[in-house]
Amino acid sequence: MSATRLLVLGAVRGFGRAHGYLVRTELLTWGADEWANVKWGSLYHALRQLAKDGLLRAIEVPDSGGRVDYEITETGDAEFFRLLRDALRQPEIRQDMLTAGLALLPALPRAEAIELLEKRLHALESGRADIIEQTGAWADPGHVQELFDLWVHNASSGVDWTRGLIERLKAGAHTMAGEDPAGFGMPGTWTPTQV
């Protein structure tokens, strides 16, 4: 799964129609190069590849010196939501997918976001229990216990954070898709200040 793919689809979807420089500038204002490992050189390649794959529609702009605008296709919209749902539901070692999913969280209805995060929470709790169970099997060398302690600490931190986000969403934090007619969930009406 690619965080860049998710972010590019999300940005184009949010703008309704966008050219590469606009997508790049927007993701740069989010700091995506830091938290989602977005490589700026690969961004334009991603746009072209997404268009080649039929997820974006490339539209040459007349009298623009060769500028190409992009719009998300129906297939691209389905892929965007598949990637977004997976990013929120599945705990991974790579944090870039989770961070990309969080940046695009308002594209989902509140109830669906909560349901996906509850699945993530369950997987994190199960993973933590597995790590704790394995800890007893590793008596020697003793320093290996430090590794298991780190894994348990990270898993516990993920559990606590996910549980907190679920509680915040249940309490009404953040404007989600369908809650505001001019909100992020409506393609073509998104403004950068909403993310």
Short mmCIF file of C-alpha atoms in Angstrom, two decimals:
data_model
loop_
_atom_site.label_atom_id
_atom_site.label_comp_id
_atom_site.label_asym_id
_atom_site.label_seq_id
_atom_site.Cartn_x
_atom_site.Cartn_y
_atom_site.Cartn_z
CA MET A 1 0.00 0.00 0.00
CA SER A 2 1.33 3.44 -0.85
CA ALA A 3 0.76 6.53 1.26
CA THR A 4 1.63 8.68 -1.77
CA ARG A 5 -1.08 6.96 -3.82
CA LEU A 6 -3.66 7.55 -1.09
CA LEU A 7 -2.66 11.18 -0.56
CA VAL A 8 -2.61 12.03 -4.28
CA LEU A 9 -6.02 10.45 -4.85
CA GLY A 10 -7.34 12.26 -1.77
CA ALA A 11 -5.95 15.64 -2.79
CA VAL A 12 -7.29 15.41 -6.36
CA ARG A 13 -10.62 14.16 -5.03
CA GLY A 14 -10.76 17.03 -2.55
CA PHE A 15 -10.03 19.71 -5.13
CA GLY A 16 -12.30 18.13 -7.74
CA ARG A 17 -9.77 19.03 -10.43
CA ALA A 18 -6.12 19.77 -9.84
CA HIS A 19 -2.76 19.96 -11.61
CA GLY A 20 0.46 18.49 -10.25
CA TYR A 21 1.82 21.70 -8.79
CA LEU A 22 -1.41 22.30 -6.85
CA VAL A 23 -1.35 18.76 -5.43
CA ARG A 24 2.35 19.12 -4.54
CA THR A 25 1.82 22.50 -2.88
CA GLU A 26 -1.14 21.23 -0.90
CA LEU A 27 0.65 18.14 0.37
CA LEU A 28 3.68 20.26 1.20
CA THR A 29 1.52 22.52 3.40
CA TRP A 30 0.41 19.37 5.25
CA GLY A 31 4.05 18.40 5.84
CA ALA A 32 3.46 15.08 4.06
CA ASP A 33 7.13 14.85 3.15
CA GLU A 34 7.87 14.44 6.88
CA TRP A 35 5.10 12.19 8.16
CA ALA A 36 4.07 10.19 5.07
CA ASN A 37 7.42 9.77 3.35
CA VAL A 38 6.19 11.52 0.19
CA LYS A 39 9.01 12.01 -2.29
CA TRP A 40 8.30 15.09 -4.38
CA GLY A 41 9.98 13.68 -7.47
CA SER A 42 7.66 10.67 -7.39
CA LEU A 43 4.53 12.80 -7.03
CA TYR A 44 4.31 13.65 -10.74
CA HIS A 45 5.07 10.04 -11.61
CA ALA A 46 2.24 8.99 -9.26
CA LEU A 47 -0.20 11.33 -11.03
CA ARG A 48 0.74 9.94 -14.44
CA GLN A 49 0.61 6.34 -13.21
CA LEU A 50 -2.77 6.85 -11.53
CA ALA A 51 -4.08 8.26 -14.83
CA LYS A 52 -2.56 5.32 -16.74
CA ASP A 53 -4.28 2.94 -14.28
CA GLY A 54 -7.62 4.66 -14.90
CA LEU A 55 -7.88 6.06 -11.37
CA LEU A 56 -7.45 9.66 -12.51
CA ARG A 57 -8.49 11.33 -15.74
CA ALA A 58 -5.78 13.48 -17.34
CA ILE A 59 -7.10 16.60 -19.07
CA GLU A 60 -4.77 18.76 -21.14
CA VAL A 61 -5.51 22.42 -20.52
CA PRO A 62 -5.65 24.40 -23.79
CA ASP A 63 -3.29 27.39 -24.10
CA SER A 64 -1.48 26.49 -20.87
CA GLY A 65 1.88 25.46 -22.20
CA GLY A 66 1.20 21.76 -21.72
CA ARG A 67 -0.34 21.78 -18.26
CA VAL A 68 -2.38 18.71 -17.38
CA ASP A 69 -5.21 18.74 -14.86
CA TYR A 70 -6.46 15.61 -13.16
CA GLU A 71 -9.89 14.49 -11.98
CA ILE A 72 -10.65 11.37 -10.02
CA THR A 73 -12.59 8.66 -11.84
CA GLU A 74 -15.27 6.42 -10.35
CA THR A 75 -12.68 3.65 -10.14
CA GLY A 76 -10.24 6.08 -8.51
CA ASP A 77 -12.85 7.07 -5.95
CA ALA A 78 -13.38 3.41 -5.06
CA GLU A 79 -9.60 2.89 -4.77
CA PHE A 80 -9.28 6.01 -2.60
CA PHE A 81 -11.85 4.67 -0.14
CA ARG A 82 -10.32 1.18 -0.19
CA LEU A 83 -6.89 2.58 0.68
CA LEU A 84 -8.32 4.94 3.30
CA ARG A 85 -10.31 2.18 5.00
CA ASP A 86 -7.31 -0.17 5.02
CA ALA A 87 -5.05 2.56 6.42
CA LEU A 88 -7.37 3.12 9.38
CA ARG A 89 -8.38 -0.49 9.99
CA GLN A 90 -5.07 -2.35 9.71
CA PRO A 91 -2.21 -1.76 12.10
CA GLU A 92 1.05 -1.82 10.19
CA ILE A 93 4.68 -1.38 10.98
CA ARG A 94 4.75 1.50 8.48
CA GLN A 95 3.23 4.60 10.03
CA ASP A 96 2.99 6.50 6.73
CA MET A 97 -0.26 4.76 5.77
CA LEU A 98 -1.87 5.55 9.12
CA THR A 99 -0.77 9.18 8.95
CA ALA A 100 -2.09 9.49 5.39
CA GLY A 101 -5.36 7.92 6.52
CA LEU A 102 -5.63 10.35 9.42
CA ALA A 103 -5.02 13.31 7.11
CA LEU A 104 -7.96 12.15 5.00
CA LEU A 105 -10.17 10.91 7.87
CA PRO A 106 -12.93 13.52 7.32
CA ALA A 107 -13.74 11.93 3.95
CA LEU A 108 -15.53 9.16 5.84
CA PRO A 109 -18.85 9.31 7.69
CA ARG A 110 -18.34 9.37 11.47
CA ALA A 111 -19.91 5.95 12.13
CA GLU A 112 -17.73 4.26 9.51
CA ALA A 113 -14.54 5.89 10.81
CA ILE A 114 -15.37 4.72 14.33
CA GLU A 115 -16.09 1.18 13.10
CA LEU A 116 -12.76 1.01 11.22
CA LEU A 117 -10.84 2.33 14.21
CA GLU A 118 -12.55 -0.19 16.50
CA LYS A 119 -11.28 -2.96 14.19
CA ARG A 120 -7.81 -1.43 14.41
CA LEU A 121 -8.10 -1.33 18.20
CA HIS A 122 -9.08 -5.00 18.35
CA ALA A 123 -6.10 -5.97 16.13
CA LEU A 124 -3.73 -3.89 18.26
CA GLU A 125 -5.01 -5.46 21.49
CA SER A 126 -4.66 -8.97 20.01
CA GLY A 127 -1.16 -8.19 18.79
CA ARG A 128 -0.14 -6.89 22.20
CA ALA A 129 -1.50 -10.04 23.88
CA ASP A 130 0.50 -12.19 21.44
CA ILE A 131 3.70 -10.28 22.21
CA ILE A 132 3.15 -10.65 25.96
CA GLU A 133 2.55 -14.39 25.53
CA GLN A 134 5.77 -14.78 23.50
CA THR A 135 7.79 -12.92 26.11
CA GLY A 136 7.82 -15.92 28.43
CA ALA A 137 9.43 -18.12 25.79
CA TRP A 138 12.56 -15.94 25.58
CA ALA A 139 14.55 -16.30 28.75
CA ASP A 140 18.03 -16.05 27.22
CA PRO A 141 19.75 -13.97 26.25
CA GLY A 142 18.30 -11.59 28.82
CA HIS A 143 18.77 -8.46 26.73
CA VAL A 144 16.22 -9.77 24.21
CA GLN A 145 13.58 -8.96 26.84
CA GLU A 146 14.26 -5.29 26.09
CA LEU A 147 13.03 -5.88 22.55
CA PHE A 148 9.79 -7.42 23.79
CA ASP A 149 9.36 -4.62 26.32
CA LEU A 150 9.67 -2.09 23.48
CA TRP A 151 7.08 -3.96 21.39
CA VAL A 152 4.65 -4.15 24.30
CA HIS A 153 5.17 -0.45 25.04
CA ASN A 154 4.56 0.50 21.37
CA ALA A 155 1.48 -1.74 21.16
CA SER A 156 0.10 -0.26 24.39
CA SER A 157 0.70 3.24 23.11
CA GLY A 158 -1.15 2.39 19.88
CA VAL A 159 -4.05 0.92 21.86
CA ASP A 160 -4.33 4.00 24.08
CA TRP A 161 -4.13 6.46 21.19
CA THR A 162 -6.66 4.57 19.06
CA ARG A 163 -9.07 4.26 21.98
CA GLY A 164 -8.75 8.01 22.58
CA LEU A 165 -9.45 8.88 18.94
CA ILE A 166 -12.53 6.66 18.97
CA GLU A 167 -13.78 8.43 22.09
CA ARG A 168 -13.12 11.85 20.56
CA LEU A 169 -15.00 10.92 17.39
CA LYS A 170 -17.92 9.56 19.42
CA ALA A 171 -17.98 12.86 21.32
CA GLY A 172 -18.31 14.78 18.05
CA ALA A 173 -14.72 15.84 17.34
CA HIS A 174 -13.99 16.81 13.72
CA THR A 175 -16.40 17.47 10.88
CA MET A 176 -16.91 14.25 8.96
CA ALA A 177 -18.40 13.44 5.55
CA GLY A 178 -22.11 14.07 5.36
CA GLU A 179 -22.14 16.41 8.36
CA ASP A 180 -21.41 19.62 6.49
CA PRO A 181 -22.62 20.07 2.88
CA ALA A 182 -19.53 22.16 2.13
CA GLY A 183 -17.20 19.73 3.88
CA PHE A 184 -14.31 17.56 2.85
CA GLY A 185 -16.47 14.58 1.88
CA MET A 186 -17.86 16.41 -1.14
CA PRO A 187 -15.53 16.29 -4.16
CA GLY A 188 -14.81 19.69 -5.59
CA THR A 189 -15.82 21.67 -2.51
CA TRP A 190 -12.83 21.05 -0.30
CA THR A 191 -10.58 23.91 0.73
CA PRO A 192 -7.06 23.41 2.10
CA THR A 193 -7.98 24.88 5.49
CA GLN A 194 -10.33 21.95 6.18
CA VAL A 195 -7.50 19.45 6.60
#
